[in-house]
Tab-separated table of C-alpha atoms and ligand atoms in Angstrom:
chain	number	residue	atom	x	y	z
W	45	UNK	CA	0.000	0.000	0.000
W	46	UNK	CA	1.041	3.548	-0.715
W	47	UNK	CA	1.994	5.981	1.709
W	48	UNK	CA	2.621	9.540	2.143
W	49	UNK	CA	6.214	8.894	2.265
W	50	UNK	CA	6.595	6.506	-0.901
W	51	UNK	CA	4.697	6.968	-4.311
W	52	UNK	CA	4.164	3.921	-6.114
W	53	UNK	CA	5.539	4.750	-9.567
W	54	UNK	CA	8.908	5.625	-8.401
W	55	UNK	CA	10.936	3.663	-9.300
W	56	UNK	CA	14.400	3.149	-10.296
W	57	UNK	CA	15.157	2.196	-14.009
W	58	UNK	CA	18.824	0.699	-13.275
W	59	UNK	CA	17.259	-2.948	-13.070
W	60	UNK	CA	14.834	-2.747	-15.806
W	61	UNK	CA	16.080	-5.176	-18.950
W	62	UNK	CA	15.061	-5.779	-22.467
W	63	UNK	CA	12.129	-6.565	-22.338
W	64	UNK	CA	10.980	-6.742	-25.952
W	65	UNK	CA	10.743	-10.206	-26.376
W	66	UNK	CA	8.516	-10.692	-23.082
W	67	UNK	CA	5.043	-11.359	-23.341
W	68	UNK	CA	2.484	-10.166	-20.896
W	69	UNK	CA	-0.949	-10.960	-19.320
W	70	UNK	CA	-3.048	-7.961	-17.677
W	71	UNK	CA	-5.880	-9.397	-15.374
W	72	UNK	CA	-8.163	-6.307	-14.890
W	73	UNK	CA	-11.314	-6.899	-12.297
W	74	UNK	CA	-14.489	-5.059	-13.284
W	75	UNK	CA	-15.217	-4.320	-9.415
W	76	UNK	CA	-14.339	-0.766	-9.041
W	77	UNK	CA	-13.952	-0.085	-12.733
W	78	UNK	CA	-12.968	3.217	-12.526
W	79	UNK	CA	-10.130	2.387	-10.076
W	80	UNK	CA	-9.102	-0.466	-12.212
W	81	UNK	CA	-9.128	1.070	-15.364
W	82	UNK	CA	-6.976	3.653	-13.860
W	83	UNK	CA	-4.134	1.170	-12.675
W	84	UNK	CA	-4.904	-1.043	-16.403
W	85	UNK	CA	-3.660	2.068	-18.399
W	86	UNK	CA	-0.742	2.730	-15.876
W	87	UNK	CA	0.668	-0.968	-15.942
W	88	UNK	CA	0.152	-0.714	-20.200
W	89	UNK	CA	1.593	2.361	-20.377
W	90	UNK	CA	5.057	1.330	-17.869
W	91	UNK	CA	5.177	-2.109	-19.728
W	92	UNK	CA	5.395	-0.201	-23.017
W	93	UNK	CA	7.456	2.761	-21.744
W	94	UNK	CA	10.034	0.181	-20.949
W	95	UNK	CA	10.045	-1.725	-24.004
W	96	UNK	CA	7.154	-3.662	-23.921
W	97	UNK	CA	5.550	-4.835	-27.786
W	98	UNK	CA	1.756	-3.856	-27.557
W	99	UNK	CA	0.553	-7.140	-29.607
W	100	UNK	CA	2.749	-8.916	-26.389
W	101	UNK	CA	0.337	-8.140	-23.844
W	102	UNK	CA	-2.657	-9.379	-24.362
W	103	UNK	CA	-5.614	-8.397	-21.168
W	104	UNK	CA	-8.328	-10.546	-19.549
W	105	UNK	CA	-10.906	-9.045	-17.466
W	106	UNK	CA	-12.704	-10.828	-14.691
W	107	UNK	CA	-15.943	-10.003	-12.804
W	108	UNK	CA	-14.264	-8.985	-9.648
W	109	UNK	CA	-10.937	-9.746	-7.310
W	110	UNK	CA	-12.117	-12.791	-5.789
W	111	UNK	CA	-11.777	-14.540	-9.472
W	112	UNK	CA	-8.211	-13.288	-10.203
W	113	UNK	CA	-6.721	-16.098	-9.161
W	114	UNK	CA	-8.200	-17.719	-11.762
W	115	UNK	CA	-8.108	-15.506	-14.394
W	116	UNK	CA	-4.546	-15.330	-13.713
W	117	UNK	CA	-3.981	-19.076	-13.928
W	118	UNK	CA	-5.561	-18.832	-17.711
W	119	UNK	CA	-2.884	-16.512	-18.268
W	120	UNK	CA	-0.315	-18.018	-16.326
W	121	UNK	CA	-0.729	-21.413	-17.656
W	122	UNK	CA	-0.245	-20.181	-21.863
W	123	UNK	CA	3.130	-21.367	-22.500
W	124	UNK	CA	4.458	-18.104	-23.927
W	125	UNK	CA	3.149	-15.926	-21.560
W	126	UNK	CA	6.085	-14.985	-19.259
W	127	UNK	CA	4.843	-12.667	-16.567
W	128	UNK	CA	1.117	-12.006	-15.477
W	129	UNK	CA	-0.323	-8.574	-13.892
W	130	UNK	CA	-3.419	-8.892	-11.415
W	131	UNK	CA	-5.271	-5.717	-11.149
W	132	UNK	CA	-8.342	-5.125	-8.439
W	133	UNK	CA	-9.447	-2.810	-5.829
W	134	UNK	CA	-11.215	-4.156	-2.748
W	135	UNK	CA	-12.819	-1.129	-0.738
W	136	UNK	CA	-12.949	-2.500	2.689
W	137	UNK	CA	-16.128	0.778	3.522
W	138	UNK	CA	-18.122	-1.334	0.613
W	139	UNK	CA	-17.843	-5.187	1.697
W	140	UNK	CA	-17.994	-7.387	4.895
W	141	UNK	CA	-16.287	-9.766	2.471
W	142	UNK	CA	-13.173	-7.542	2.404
W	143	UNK	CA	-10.955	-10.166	4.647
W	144	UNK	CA	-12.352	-13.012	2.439
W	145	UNK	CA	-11.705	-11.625	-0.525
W	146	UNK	CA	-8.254	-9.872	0.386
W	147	UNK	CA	-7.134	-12.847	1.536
W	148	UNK	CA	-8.097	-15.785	-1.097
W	149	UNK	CA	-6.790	-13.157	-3.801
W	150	UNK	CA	-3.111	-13.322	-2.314
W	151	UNK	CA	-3.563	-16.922	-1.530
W	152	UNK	CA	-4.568	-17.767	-4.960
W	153	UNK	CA	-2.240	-15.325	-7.004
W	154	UNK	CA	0.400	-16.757	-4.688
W	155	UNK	CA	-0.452	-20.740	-5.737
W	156	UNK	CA	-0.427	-19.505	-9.445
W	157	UNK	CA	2.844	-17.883	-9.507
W	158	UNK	CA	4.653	-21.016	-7.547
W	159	UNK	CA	2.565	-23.595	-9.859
W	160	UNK	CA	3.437	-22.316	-13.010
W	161	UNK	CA	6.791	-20.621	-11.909
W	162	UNK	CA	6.416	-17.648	-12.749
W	163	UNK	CA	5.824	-13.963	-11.674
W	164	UNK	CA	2.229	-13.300	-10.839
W	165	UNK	CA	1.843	-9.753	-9.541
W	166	UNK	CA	-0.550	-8.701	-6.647
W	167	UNK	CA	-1.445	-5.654	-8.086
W	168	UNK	CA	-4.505	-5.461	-5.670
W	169	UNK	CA	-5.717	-2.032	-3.763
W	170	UNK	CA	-7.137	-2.520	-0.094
W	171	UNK	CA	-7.485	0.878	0.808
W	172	UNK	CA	-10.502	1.762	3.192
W	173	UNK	CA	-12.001	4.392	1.258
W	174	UNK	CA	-12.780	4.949	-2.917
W	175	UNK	CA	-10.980	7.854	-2.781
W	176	UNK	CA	-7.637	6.147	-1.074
W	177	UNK	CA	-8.383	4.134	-3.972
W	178	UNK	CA	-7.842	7.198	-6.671
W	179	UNK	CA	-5.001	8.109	-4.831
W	180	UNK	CA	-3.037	5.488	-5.812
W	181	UNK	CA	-4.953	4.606	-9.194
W	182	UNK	CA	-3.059	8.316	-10.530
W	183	UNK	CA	-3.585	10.046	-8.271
W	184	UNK	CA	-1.277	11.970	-5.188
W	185	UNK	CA	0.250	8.393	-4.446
W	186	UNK	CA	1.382	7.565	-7.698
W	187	UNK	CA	-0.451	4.527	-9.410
W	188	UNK	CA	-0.379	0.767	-8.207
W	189	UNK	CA	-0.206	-0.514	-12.006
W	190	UNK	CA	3.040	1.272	-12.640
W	191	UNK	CA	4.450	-0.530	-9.642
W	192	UNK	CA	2.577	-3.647	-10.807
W	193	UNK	CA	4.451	-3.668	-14.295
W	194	UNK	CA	7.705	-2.823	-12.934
W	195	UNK	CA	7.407	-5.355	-9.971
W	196	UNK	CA	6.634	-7.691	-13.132
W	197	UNK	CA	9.711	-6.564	-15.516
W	198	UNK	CA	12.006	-6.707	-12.012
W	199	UNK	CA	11.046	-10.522	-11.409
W	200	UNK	CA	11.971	-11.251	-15.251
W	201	UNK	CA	15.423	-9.966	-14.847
W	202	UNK	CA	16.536	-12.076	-12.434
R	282	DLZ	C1	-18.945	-9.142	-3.838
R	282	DLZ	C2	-17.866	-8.113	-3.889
R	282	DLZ	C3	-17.878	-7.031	-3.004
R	282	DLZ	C4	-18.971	-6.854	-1.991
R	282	DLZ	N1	-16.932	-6.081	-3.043
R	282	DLZ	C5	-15.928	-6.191	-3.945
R	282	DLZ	C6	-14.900	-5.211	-4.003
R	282	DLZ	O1	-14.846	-4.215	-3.280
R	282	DLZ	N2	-13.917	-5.399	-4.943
R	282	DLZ	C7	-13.896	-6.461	-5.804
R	282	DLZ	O2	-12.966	-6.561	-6.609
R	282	DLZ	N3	-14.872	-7.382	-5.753
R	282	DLZ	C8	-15.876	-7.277	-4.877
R	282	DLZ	N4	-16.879	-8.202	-4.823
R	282	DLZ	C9	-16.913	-9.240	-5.880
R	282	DLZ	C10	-16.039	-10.457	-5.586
R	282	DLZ	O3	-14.673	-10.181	-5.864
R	282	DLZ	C11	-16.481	-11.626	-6.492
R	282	DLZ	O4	-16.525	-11.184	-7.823
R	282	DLZ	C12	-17.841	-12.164	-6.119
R	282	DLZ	O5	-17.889	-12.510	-4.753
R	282	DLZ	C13	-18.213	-13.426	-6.959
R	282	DLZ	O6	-17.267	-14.465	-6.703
C-alpha cells in the first residue's frame, strides 16, 4: 500500500532489462472499474514505456478480485506468456467480504505464480475508502499498475 512517504511509480530504471521479447498478461477486475481502469492504463503504459511490444500483452478481465486467481492461472498457464499482472481494488467501507476476498486473492495469485513458476503480480488495492483508492490509481500516491508492471519486468530480470 502507498503511503505519504513513498509513491508507487517511483521507481528506479537501473534494473529494468530488455524486455521486448517478453510477453504479458493484464488481469483487470471489473469491481471498481474506474479504479481499475486507472491502474490497467498505468501498468500498459510502464510495460510499453520500458520496451514492452503492444501485440505482447494481451488483457483478460474478470468479474471482480475474488476470481483473479483464476483468471490469472488462464494466463499463467499459456506457454508463452512470461509474466502475469493482477489488477483489483477491494474497498474494505463497501464489503464485509473484504478479509475473504483480500485474503483468497493473495492466496490464490500466490499458488499460481509457484505452480506455473512464474511472476504473478498482486497488483490489488485494499485501501478503506474509494478515494484512497484514486489516490493510488493516478492520483497523489502515484499509481499501483506502474508498480505492478515494474514489480513484473524486475522478477523477469533475475
Ligand atoms: C462481492 C464483492 C464485493 C462486496 N466487493 C468487492 C470489491 O470491493 N472489490 C472487488 O474486486 N470485488 C468485490 N466483490 C466481488 C467479488 O470479488 C467476487 O466477484 C464475487 O464474490 C463473486 O465471486
Amino acid at each position: 500500500m502507498a503511503t505519504s512517504l513513498k509513491n508507487l511509480s517511483q521507481h528506479s530504471e537501473a534494473n529494468v532489462k530488455d524486455i521486448s521479447n517478453k510477453r504479458f498478461g493484464i488481469v483487470v477486475s471489473e469491481w471498481n472499474e474506474e479504479v481499475t481502469e486507472s491502474l490497467y492504463s498505468g501498468a500498459l503504459e510502464t510495460l510499453l514505456a520500458n520496451g514492452a511490444k503492444r501485440e505482447h500483452i494481451i488483457r483478460k478481465n474478470v468479474p471482480g478480485s475474488f476470481e483473479l486467481s483464476l483468471g490469472g492461472q488462464w494466463l499463467a498457464q499459456l506457454e508463452d506468456i512470461d509474466a502475469v499482472i493482477c489488477l483489483g481494488c477491494v474497498i474494505q467501507g463497501e464489503t464485509r467480504h473484504f478479509d475473504f476476498i483480500c485474503d483468497a486473492v493473495a492466496n490464490g495469485i500466490t499458488q499460481v505464480g509457484l505452480k506455473y513458476n512464474k511472476p504473478v503480480i498482486f497488483g490489488v488495492l485494499t485501501p478503506n475508502t474509494q478515494q484512497q483508492a484514486f489516490d493510488r490509481a493516478g492520483g497523489k500516491h502515484g499509481n499501483k499498475g506502474d508498480e505492478a508492471a515494474i514489480t513484473a519486468i524486475k522478477m523477469l530480470g533475475f
